[in-house]
XYZ file of C-alpha atoms in Angstrom:
656
model
C 3.628 21.459 12.145
C 1.341 19.828 14.579
C -0.545 22.440 16.683
C -1.284 21.365 20.353
C -3.165 23.154 23.234
C -3.591 21.449 26.510
C -6.899 22.272 28.195
C -6.660 22.782 31.903
C -8.442 20.315 34.259
C -11.653 21.889 35.486
C -12.260 21.942 39.206
C -15.177 19.620 39.986
C -16.585 22.055 42.825
C -16.718 25.178 40.646
C -19.021 25.482 37.660
C -17.067 27.016 34.631
C -18.622 28.467 31.639
C -16.436 29.389 28.567
C -17.771 30.385 25.219
C -21.332 29.461 26.568
C -23.108 29.135 23.334
C -25.992 26.698 23.105
C -25.140 23.703 20.989
C -27.681 22.481 18.355
C -30.436 20.123 19.343
C -29.489 16.522 18.999
C -31.118 15.035 15.938
C -33.465 11.980 16.021
C -32.004 9.053 14.225
C -33.917 8.092 11.109
C -35.590 11.433 10.901
C -33.844 13.865 8.603
C -35.232 17.381 8.459
C -37.034 18.597 5.231
C -34.433 21.361 4.671
C -31.717 18.771 4.613
C -33.406 16.949 1.731
C -33.546 20.223 -0.139
C -29.848 21.006 0.141
C -27.864 20.596 -3.155
C -24.626 22.063 -2.106
C -22.751 23.427 0.971
C -22.245 27.119 0.618
C -18.854 27.561 2.296
C -17.408 24.675 0.142
C -19.686 24.332 -3.079
C -17.386 21.866 -4.733
C -17.548 19.368 -1.779
C -19.103 15.957 -2.757
C -20.868 15.773 0.525
C -21.047 17.536 4.034
C -21.367 16.127 7.538
C -24.621 17.829 8.625
C -24.075 16.742 12.370
C -21.911 14.426 14.327
C -21.683 13.819 18.027
C -19.881 11.696 20.489
C -21.285 11.185 23.947
C -18.739 9.765 26.365
C -19.736 8.774 29.878
C -19.307 6.272 32.742
C -21.764 3.354 32.734
C -22.458 -0.041 34.209
C -23.149 -2.870 32.121
C -23.265 -6.635 32.936
C -21.908 -5.854 36.497
C -18.923 -3.869 35.100
C -17.942 -0.299 35.284
C -17.105 0.888 31.786
C -16.756 3.979 29.702
C -19.421 4.212 26.995
C -19.005 6.182 23.792
C -22.322 6.635 21.773
C -21.673 8.201 18.333
C -24.185 9.732 15.929
C -23.328 10.828 12.366
C -25.433 12.226 9.609
C -24.048 13.038 6.044
C -25.700 14.690 2.991
C -24.346 13.491 -0.281
C -24.302 15.773 -3.244
C -22.209 13.927 -5.785
C -22.264 10.168 -5.301
C -19.606 9.675 -7.986
C -16.948 11.681 -6.123
C -18.160 10.500 -2.693
C -15.310 8.536 -1.152
C -16.749 8.177 2.572
C -19.347 5.385 1.758
C -17.353 2.873 3.601
C -16.982 3.388 7.447
C -14.340 1.879 9.734
C -14.777 1.933 13.535
C -11.523 0.983 15.194
C -11.436 -0.435 18.688
C -9.024 -1.950 21.177
C -8.661 -5.580 20.823
C -6.710 -8.139 22.788
C -7.382 -11.901 23.403
C -8.685 -11.633 26.974
C -9.793 -7.974 27.231
C -11.314 -6.153 24.320
C -13.627 -3.250 23.701
C -17.036 -3.937 22.378
C -18.887 -2.231 19.563
C -22.634 -2.580 20.025
C -25.896 -1.311 18.554
C -24.640 -0.449 15.030
C -27.480 1.167 12.986
C -27.011 2.241 9.405
C -29.548 3.816 7.050
C -29.590 5.569 3.647
C -32.495 7.908 2.858
C -33.358 8.675 -0.708
C -36.393 10.964 -0.356
C -38.973 8.909 1.607
C -37.290 5.599 0.917
C -35.192 4.130 3.676
C -32.525 1.487 2.998
C -31.269 -0.247 6.339
C -28.037 -2.170 6.472
C -28.311 -5.710 7.812
C -26.093 -7.027 10.630
C -24.633 -9.670 8.239
C -23.134 -6.706 6.135
C -21.071 -5.477 8.983
C -17.611 -7.009 9.019
C -14.807 -7.297 11.546
C -11.200 -6.744 10.289
C -8.002 -7.510 12.221
C -5.086 -5.425 10.646
C -3.103 -3.619 13.262
C -1.559 -4.303 16.720
C -4.012 -4.071 19.570
C -6.713 -2.789 17.290
C -9.575 -4.269 15.238
C -12.006 -2.604 13.032
C -15.831 -2.801 12.334
C -16.341 -2.137 8.655
C -19.505 -1.443 6.710
C -20.682 0.209 3.605
C -23.793 2.330 3.114
C -26.320 0.815 0.732
C -27.905 2.577 -2.321
C -25.972 5.827 -2.244
C -27.052 8.345 -4.806
C -26.865 12.175 -5.374
C -28.974 13.755 -2.714
C -28.853 10.655 -0.375
C -28.781 11.318 3.411
C -26.744 8.907 5.440
C -26.920 8.139 9.042
C -25.117 5.741 11.453
C -24.735 5.240 15.207
C -23.056 2.787 17.410
C -22.047 2.342 21.069
C -18.561 1.492 22.055
C -17.934 0.025 25.591
C -14.522 -0.055 27.061
C -13.099 -1.174 30.415
C -9.872 0.793 29.627
C -10.279 4.013 31.673
C -7.053 5.283 30.050
C -8.846 5.227 26.634
C -11.648 7.679 27.373
C -12.404 8.206 23.819
C -10.505 10.717 21.461
C -12.444 12.653 18.932
C -11.624 13.905 15.399
C -13.425 17.152 14.691
C -11.885 17.507 11.229
C -11.418 15.009 8.413
C -11.720 14.856 4.686
C -15.438 16.223 4.470
C -16.573 19.583 5.632
C -18.703 19.511 8.744
C -21.564 21.851 9.701
C -21.180 20.779 13.224
C -19.077 18.433 15.227
C -19.469 17.928 19.088
C -17.882 15.921 21.726
C -19.884 15.663 24.999
C -18.221 14.203 28.023
C -19.449 13.344 31.524
C -16.486 12.701 33.780
C -16.906 11.612 37.499
C -14.944 13.696 39.939
C -12.836 10.724 41.000
C -11.210 10.427 37.587
C -8.792 13.155 36.393
C -7.665 13.453 32.699
C -5.381 15.650 30.802
C -7.041 16.811 27.590
C -5.155 17.984 24.440
C -6.575 19.953 21.667
C -5.023 19.131 18.280
C -4.847 21.106 15.227
C -5.098 24.678 13.968
C -8.886 25.266 14.756
C -10.328 26.631 18.013
C -13.375 25.372 19.693
C -16.546 27.334 18.943
C -18.356 25.796 21.940
C -16.480 25.146 25.202
C -19.019 24.758 28.013
C -18.624 22.977 31.294
C -20.563 22.670 34.620
C -20.894 20.398 37.541
C -23.637 17.791 37.532
C -24.413 16.581 41.047
C -24.845 12.855 41.793
C -24.282 11.868 38.201
C -22.957 8.351 38.935
C -24.002 5.753 41.238
C -22.304 2.495 41.971
C -24.725 -0.170 43.489
C -23.620 -1.265 46.882
C -21.856 2.012 47.690
C -23.416 4.699 49.639
C -21.679 7.463 47.873
C -22.460 9.144 44.706
C -20.090 10.978 42.365
C -20.459 14.416 40.936
C -19.509 14.877 37.340
C -18.011 17.471 35.072
C -20.334 17.651 32.144
C -18.614 19.365 29.150
C -19.584 20.114 25.605
C -16.816 20.945 23.048
C -18.087 21.793 19.531
C -16.785 23.180 16.354
C -19.007 24.745 13.596
C -18.386 25.050 9.849
C -15.232 22.773 9.994
C -13.496 22.856 6.682
C -12.432 19.667 4.901
C -8.993 18.431 5.444
C -7.790 17.187 2.063
C -4.799 14.916 1.738
C -2.076 16.269 -0.422
C 1.003 14.811 -2.166
C 4.096 14.078 -0.131
C 2.887 14.531 3.554
C 2.722 12.530 6.697
C -0.707 11.198 7.755
C -3.423 13.856 7.583
C -4.261 13.240 11.210
C -1.028 15.102 12.093
C -2.482 18.334 10.935
C -6.263 18.285 11.649
C -8.298 19.230 14.596
C -9.169 16.766 17.311
C -9.084 16.066 21.037
C -7.175 13.410 23.125
C -7.465 12.246 26.611
C -4.801 10.945 28.964
C -5.823 9.422 32.407
C -3.836 11.064 35.200
C -5.406 9.434 38.279
C -8.485 7.478 39.469
C -9.828 7.338 42.981
C -11.835 4.121 43.279
C -15.056 3.736 45.253
C -13.024 2.013 48.058
C -10.954 5.309 48.477
C -7.745 3.893 46.921
C -6.002 6.242 44.532
C -4.516 4.762 41.260
C -1.912 6.803 39.372
C -2.009 6.285 35.561
C 0.104 8.961 34.101
C 3.437 7.249 33.379
C 6.929 8.673 32.817
C 9.368 6.827 30.538
C 11.096 5.060 33.514
C 7.741 3.354 34.179
C 7.352 2.439 30.530
C 10.898 1.065 30.201
C 10.433 -1.142 33.185
C 7.131 -2.390 31.778
C 8.527 -3.186 28.435
C 11.548 -4.879 29.942
C 9.407 -7.726 31.420
C 6.483 -7.641 28.801
C 5.943 -11.154 27.410
C 5.490 -9.762 23.848
C 8.418 -7.260 23.877
C 11.130 -7.437 26.563
C 10.932 -11.155 27.163
C 11.211 -11.806 23.480
C 14.783 -10.605 23.638
C 15.894 -13.495 25.741
C 16.639 -15.901 22.805
C 20.269 -15.092 21.946
C 21.454 -18.574 22.836
C 18.836 -20.056 20.406
C 19.881 -17.691 17.687
C 23.710 -18.353 18.403
C 22.992 -21.929 17.365
C 20.569 -21.069 14.492
C 22.725 -18.579 12.544
C 25.543 -20.231 10.472
C 28.957 -20.288 12.085
C 30.438 -18.711 8.985
C 28.331 -15.580 9.685
C 28.822 -15.430 13.517
C 32.607 -15.816 13.005
C 33.155 -12.812 10.609
C 35.777 -10.720 12.562
C 34.658 -7.265 11.415
C 31.715 -6.177 13.476
C 29.959 -4.086 10.766
C 30.309 -6.809 8.215
C 29.127 -9.391 10.798
C 26.032 -7.158 11.418
C 25.430 -6.909 7.764
C 25.648 -10.630 7.095
C 23.160 -11.143 10.059
C 20.855 -8.667 8.619
C 20.736 -10.253 5.205
C 20.359 -13.746 6.690
C 17.246 -12.785 8.690
C 15.884 -10.845 5.842
C 16.276 -13.905 3.504
C 15.009 -16.374 5.972
C 11.793 -14.805 7.222
C 8.832 -13.572 5.183
C 6.685 -10.715 6.455
C 3.056 -11.626 6.710
C 1.917 -7.928 6.461
C 0.898 -7.576 10.098
C 2.026 -4.812 12.446
C 2.441 -6.099 16.123
C 4.069 -4.816 19.230
C 2.173 -5.624 22.332
C 0.562 -8.949 21.322
C 1.156 -12.094 19.107
C 4.921 -11.610 19.252
C 6.723 -15.124 19.520
C 10.249 -14.735 18.119
C 11.378 -18.381 18.189
C 8.160 -19.887 16.693
C 8.108 -17.286 13.913
C 11.916 -17.925 13.085
C 11.228 -21.613 12.941
C 8.291 -21.218 10.638
C 10.291 -18.740 8.487
C 7.607 -15.957 8.643
C 6.115 -13.575 11.138
C 4.857 -10.108 11.852
C 6.914 -6.942 11.840
C 8.077 -7.357 15.574
C 8.865 -11.072 15.199
C 11.205 -10.562 12.261
C 12.906 -7.415 13.772
C 13.215 -8.867 17.231
C 14.643 -11.968 15.685
C 17.224 -9.608 14.088
C 17.950 -8.069 17.667
C 18.427 -11.383 19.230
C 20.627 -12.739 16.371
C 22.774 -9.553 16.614
C 23.066 -9.930 20.545
C 24.095 -13.653 19.907
C 26.953 -12.371 17.788
C 28.196 -9.793 20.505
C 26.583 -6.886 18.766
C 24.439 -4.450 21.023
C 21.070 -3.772 19.405
C 17.863 -2.236 20.749
C 14.217 -1.995 19.938
C 13.057 1.349 18.398
C 9.409 2.028 18.517
C 7.783 4.141 15.849
C 4.494 5.081 14.218
C 4.615 4.757 10.410
C 4.073 7.622 8.095
C 0.278 6.592 7.501
C -0.589 7.276 11.272
C -0.521 10.281 13.727
C 2.978 10.662 15.097
C 3.501 9.982 18.802
C 3.301 12.970 21.384
C 6.622 13.586 23.028
C 4.916 15.308 25.978
C 4.255 12.119 27.837
C 4.212 8.280 27.021
C 1.202 7.127 25.186
C 1.823 3.427 24.368
C -0.979 3.142 21.887
C 0.776 5.848 19.725
C 3.280 3.154 18.694
C 2.517 0.490 16.147
C 5.910 -0.657 14.813
C 9.253 -1.917 16.009
C 12.446 -1.201 14.285
C 16.240 -2.115 15.146
C 18.502 0.520 16.535
C 22.342 -0.269 16.138
C 25.390 1.684 16.968
C 28.780 0.409 15.815
C 31.522 2.778 16.801
C 30.354 6.277 16.205
C 27.974 5.243 13.429
C 24.166 4.586 13.954
C 22.094 2.353 11.835
C 18.415 1.783 11.703
C 17.196 -1.556 10.372
C 14.017 -3.110 9.219
C 14.380 -6.639 7.907
C 10.660 -7.017 6.891
C 11.299 -5.793 3.314
C 13.335 -8.079 0.864
C 14.593 -5.127 -1.111
C 15.989 -2.777 1.439
C 19.742 -2.899 1.936
C 21.483 -2.568 5.311
C 20.707 0.905 6.828
C 17.950 1.665 4.430
C 14.418 1.594 5.817
C 11.236 0.918 3.869
C 9.546 4.186 2.908
C 6.721 3.680 5.416
C 9.305 4.004 8.261
C 10.536 7.372 7.348
C 8.843 9.295 10.060
C 10.416 12.106 12.181
C 11.560 10.013 15.145
C 11.176 6.879 17.279
C 11.829 5.907 20.909
C 14.824 3.771 21.508
C 14.195 1.331 24.318
C 17.358 1.123 26.255
C 16.579 -1.105 29.288
C 19.981 -0.298 31.033
C 20.326 3.474 30.597
C 16.822 4.497 29.871
C 14.875 5.060 26.639
C 15.414 8.133 24.484
C 14.009 9.786 21.362
C 16.215 9.336 18.106
C 15.592 11.139 14.999
C 15.066 9.038 11.847
C 17.588 10.490 9.317
C 17.374 8.968 5.769
C 20.537 8.161 3.842
C 21.589 11.063 1.493
C 22.702 9.245 -1.622
C 19.344 8.615 -3.391
C 19.991 8.981 -7.141
C 18.563 8.319 -10.499
C 21.113 8.748 -13.238
C 20.715 8.320 -16.967
C 23.161 8.375 -19.741
C 21.680 8.201 -23.235
C 23.745 8.313 -26.453
C 21.685 8.688 -29.753
C 22.767 8.929 -33.416
C 20.738 9.906 -36.357
C 20.013 7.539 -39.271
C 18.085 7.493 -42.396
C 14.303 8.441 -42.645
C 14.141 9.905 -39.150
C 15.593 6.941 -37.272
C 17.583 7.538 -34.172
C 19.175 4.778 -32.262
C 21.634 4.207 -29.501
C 22.124 3.140 -25.850
C 20.796 3.896 -22.586
C 22.402 3.229 -19.231
C 20.265 3.825 -15.983
C 21.402 3.763 -12.522
C 19.432 3.873 -9.374
C 20.690 3.894 -5.666
C 19.370 4.242 -2.131
C 15.571 4.635 -1.602
C 15.040 5.183 -5.453
C 16.376 1.613 -6.050
C 14.176 -0.281 -3.601
C 10.770 0.195 -5.391
C 12.507 -0.251 -8.819
C 14.052 -3.557 -7.681
C 10.677 -4.819 -6.349
C 8.699 -3.906 -9.422
C 11.226 -5.291 -11.941
C 12.197 -8.404 -9.909
C 8.319 -9.304 -9.934
C 8.148 -9.067 -13.710
C 9.787 -10.743 -16.684
C 12.054 -8.651 -18.932
C 9.420 -8.487 -21.722
C 7.003 -6.873 -19.245
C 9.744 -4.239 -18.100
C 10.390 -3.332 -21.739
C 6.630 -2.918 -22.444
C 6.293 -0.610 -19.501
C 9.270 1.577 -20.643
C 8.024 1.664 -24.116
C 4.548 2.784 -23.054
C 5.772 6.322 -22.655
C 6.193 6.768 -26.392
C 4.539 4.336 -28.958
C 7.319 5.198 -31.465
C 9.973 3.894 -28.940
C 11.532 0.521 -29.319
C 13.797 -1.029 -26.658
C 15.892 -4.028 -27.064
C 18.595 -6.178 -25.413
C 17.715 -5.062 -21.829
C 20.302 -6.103 -19.335
C 19.932 -5.755 -15.560
C 22.892 -5.713 -13.107
C 22.874 -6.296 -9.299
C 19.255 -7.458 -9.099
C 20.049 -9.045 -5.714
C 23.087 -7.225 -4.616
C 21.099 -4.679 -2.535
C 24.170 -2.508 -1.621
C 25.252 -2.015 -5.345
C 23.656 0.456 -7.583
C 20.879 -1.107 -9.720
C 21.556 -0.800 -13.216
C 19.610 -1.032 -16.476
C 21.242 -1.064 -19.868
C 19.468 -1.374 -23.175
C 19.444 -0.286 -26.677
C 17.028 2.162 -28.013
C 15.677 3.254 -31.340
C 12.829 5.703 -32.433
C 11.309 7.134 -35.556
C 10.845 10.889 -35.407
C 8.252 12.348 -37.707
C 9.314 15.414 -39.785
C 7.078 18.542 -40.096
C 7.986 19.771 -43.497
C 11.771 19.885 -43.563
C 11.921 20.276 -39.831
C 12.228 17.726 -37.136
C 11.443 18.295 -33.529
C 13.311 15.959 -31.107
C 12.277 15.700 -27.428
C 15.611 14.499 -25.891
C 14.257 13.021 -22.615
C 12.861 9.658 -23.963
C 13.845 7.529 -21.064
C 11.989 7.069 -17.676
C 12.353 10.173 -15.541
C 12.003 10.012 -11.730
C 9.496 12.823 -11.739
C 7.363 12.379 -14.873
C 4.726 14.797 -13.698
C 4.407 17.703 -11.254
C 3.008 16.440 -7.837
C 2.101 20.179 -7.087
C -0.645 21.435 -9.507
C -2.947 23.221 -7.010
C -2.620 26.957 -6.526
C -2.267 26.662 -2.796
C -1.001 24.119 -0.252
C -2.401 23.655 3.250
C 0.068 21.318 4.863
C 3.954 20.936 4.972
C 5.676 18.869 2.376
C 7.595 15.587 3.334
C 9.488 13.898 0.595
C 10.848 11.239 2.998
C 14.427 11.330 1.583
C 16.742 13.725 -0.490
C 16.786 13.158 -4.205
C 19.277 13.564 -6.933
C 18.436 13.283 -10.558
C 20.975 13.540 -13.203
C 20.348 12.987 -17.022
C 23.080 13.109 -19.695
C 21.827 12.955 -23.182
C 24.035 13.111 -26.319
C 22.394 13.380 -29.915
C 24.722 13.110 -32.919
C 22.733 14.268 -36.033
C 25.752 13.273 -38.190
C 25.426 14.215 -41.779
C 21.624 13.904 -41.814
C 20.352 17.217 -40.157
C 21.307 20.698 -39.333
C 20.973 21.931 -35.632
C 18.745 24.935 -36.078
C 17.695 25.678 -32.545
C 18.185 24.390 -28.909
C 16.164 25.329 -25.930
C 17.703 27.883 -23.410
C 19.905 26.975 -20.679
C 18.224 27.287 -17.174
C 19.145 27.390 -13.648
C 16.619 27.520 -10.665
C 17.563 27.433 -6.951
C 15.364 26.908 -3.985
C 15.762 29.065 -1.107
C 18.311 28.027 1.671
C 20.080 25.754 -0.714
C 17.219 23.265 -0.321
C 17.452 22.327 -4.016
C 18.607 23.155 -7.438
C 17.398 22.622 -11.055
C 19.678 23.190 -14.080
C 19.778 22.261 -17.705
C 22.500 23.009 -20.161
C 22.505 22.393 -23.892
C 25.965 22.334 -25.612
C 26.237 22.262 -29.271
C 29.523 20.942 -30.675
C 29.779 20.244 -34.442
C 27.014 17.644 -35.155
C 26.413 16.862 -31.538
C 23.917 18.241 -28.993
C 25.034 17.303 -25.408
C 22.306 17.874 -22.790
C 22.822 17.767 -18.947
C 19.672 18.038 -16.751
C 20.173 17.921 -13.016
C 17.480 18.149 -10.468
C 18.302 17.997 -6.707
C 16.255 18.175 -3.466
C 18.787 18.487 -0.791
C 16.203 18.342 2.111
C 13.239 16.275 2.817
C 10.942 18.645 4.657
C 9.559 21.887 3.525
C 7.092 24.337 5.203
C 3.803 25.300 3.602
C 5.375 28.603 2.866
C 7.867 26.913 0.568
C 5.135 25.617 -1.666
C 5.226 28.403 -4.500
C 8.883 27.982 -4.966
C 8.567 24.049 -4.973
C 5.628 24.393 -7.421
C 7.731 26.392 -9.740
C 10.632 24.056 -9.399
C 8.595 21.005 -10.610
C 6.624 23.012 -13.212
C 9.927 24.076 -14.779
C 11.230 20.459 -14.483
C 8.372 18.983 -16.316
C 8.358 21.751 -18.931
C 12.056 20.896 -19.644
C 11.236 17.093 -19.915
C 8.253 17.210 -22.094
C 7.723 20.689 -23.691
C 11.177 21.830 -25.111
C 12.397 20.093 -28.192
C 15.551 20.523 -30.248
C 14.825 21.773 -33.640
C 16.586 20.094 -36.602
C 16.571 20.677 -40.377
C 16.943 17.953 -42.925
C 20.075 18.307 -44.982
């Protein structure tokens, strides 16, 4: 669950004081305090490898080089306790970046203190990285980090984008003694402020500052709302297995520009509704206008595909053609660098170039397809309260044929029609219907995601067991398996399977449907293993093959955040062991059944002894993808039981 609380706009003619505590004094860069050098742990979180001693963002309107801009001055100070476990030594500063209008990051200063020794970072050790649409990153790594180091950095971001006033993250993966956002907003600018996350503000002070901003050449000065938002003793937010991006659950503050009264007296409205956004996208050169190439694709797609009479089969053929023709360059783009025709001709492109090529090709074939904007699982999910364009980083394809809906992403060579890459399995996206208006659409993963194994073993002389194994994988489970195996030779696949047990030998591996993506992915092979007797007893662990869950993802006593598996899972394992005339079956483990509340999942194992055979059926099902934090104890027990069945419960045999 994402907690949100919208802070009311503060009247610029009335001073408001709320939680009027005095914030700590702003430290001086390069001068840590003696008591900070003496710290060897942080009492509220003694196991933390480091703690943020102090951090502050100062956001205000400024004039630089004749331009009015928003300045954000950031200062951070960190104390390191355990350098080996410290993972925040590399800092990334994202900023808005377009060809003709970018934000600037200036005055970066970085220093590491070890006692009285200061190590400064040189400018040549600060790098610029361009990875995501509309954003670049300044990246640097602290030098000479040791146990007891104090790290400081500061920088100034300058932006002419008034709508991007400067969000602030109070909480991340390190505990913080104090985190502060200070803002000074002129009265002619109005913002919506949204407080994210579960933690409340400890300091929420605001007052009016007269004549705070002067624009040369104008006779009038602006009054400002000067506000301090602070949080003390902020706990660390630790990433956990199977969850959306940590940012969805941590405390922070976001800003949205509502209106701006310029110094000439003209009022500008910035808060858009979805109708405004739809109209903008329809004519945007990097999005809407890139959907005008249906005639080009009508000639580019083979006639044999375009003439397929069945609409669904025609759509599938077009999907696989685009998927096969175009290689993804790994870049996410929506609002810039999207040129569909050029990308198709060079057979490679960014995410939008590939998926918009697919939309154009479908439209050329008489199939109505639309853009669906999303944020992938690795980022904060978009707010549904109002349009925030920068929330979206990725474009999918929305397709409806008859009553069936299909979501497509042709960037991955191993995803069949209707199966999205795992990164796309977020809660919902915005479908851009330029005729009827855009709408939110949930992302519902396909239901049939199965890992099935059938193993037949028979006992031979001297503890040798041999037989055959058939493995079948479908849906989302098959995608990474195809990808991993198709990039390896068979000998490497065999070595990986044998690595689970050094006594295991695998031969004659045969793989079916390597490239037939809609068919089950099958692996068939022969298996043999020498089991070592203990006296006249032999203990056989029946689950020799790869299992989908080989270890429990939930080992901690408590869980902070909701669980999100992405897709439902079915695991079925059938094992038959024939001891023939070599052994007597002394004991088999107990049958078990365990059900999750609300029919969200079920685990069962049944051992059936019939003559010289032991037949085992293990079934583990997760019928839903999302679980609240309160479901963690039941899920933890579910997986602990599953792993115990697979690795700790042998069949006891006696040599005849």
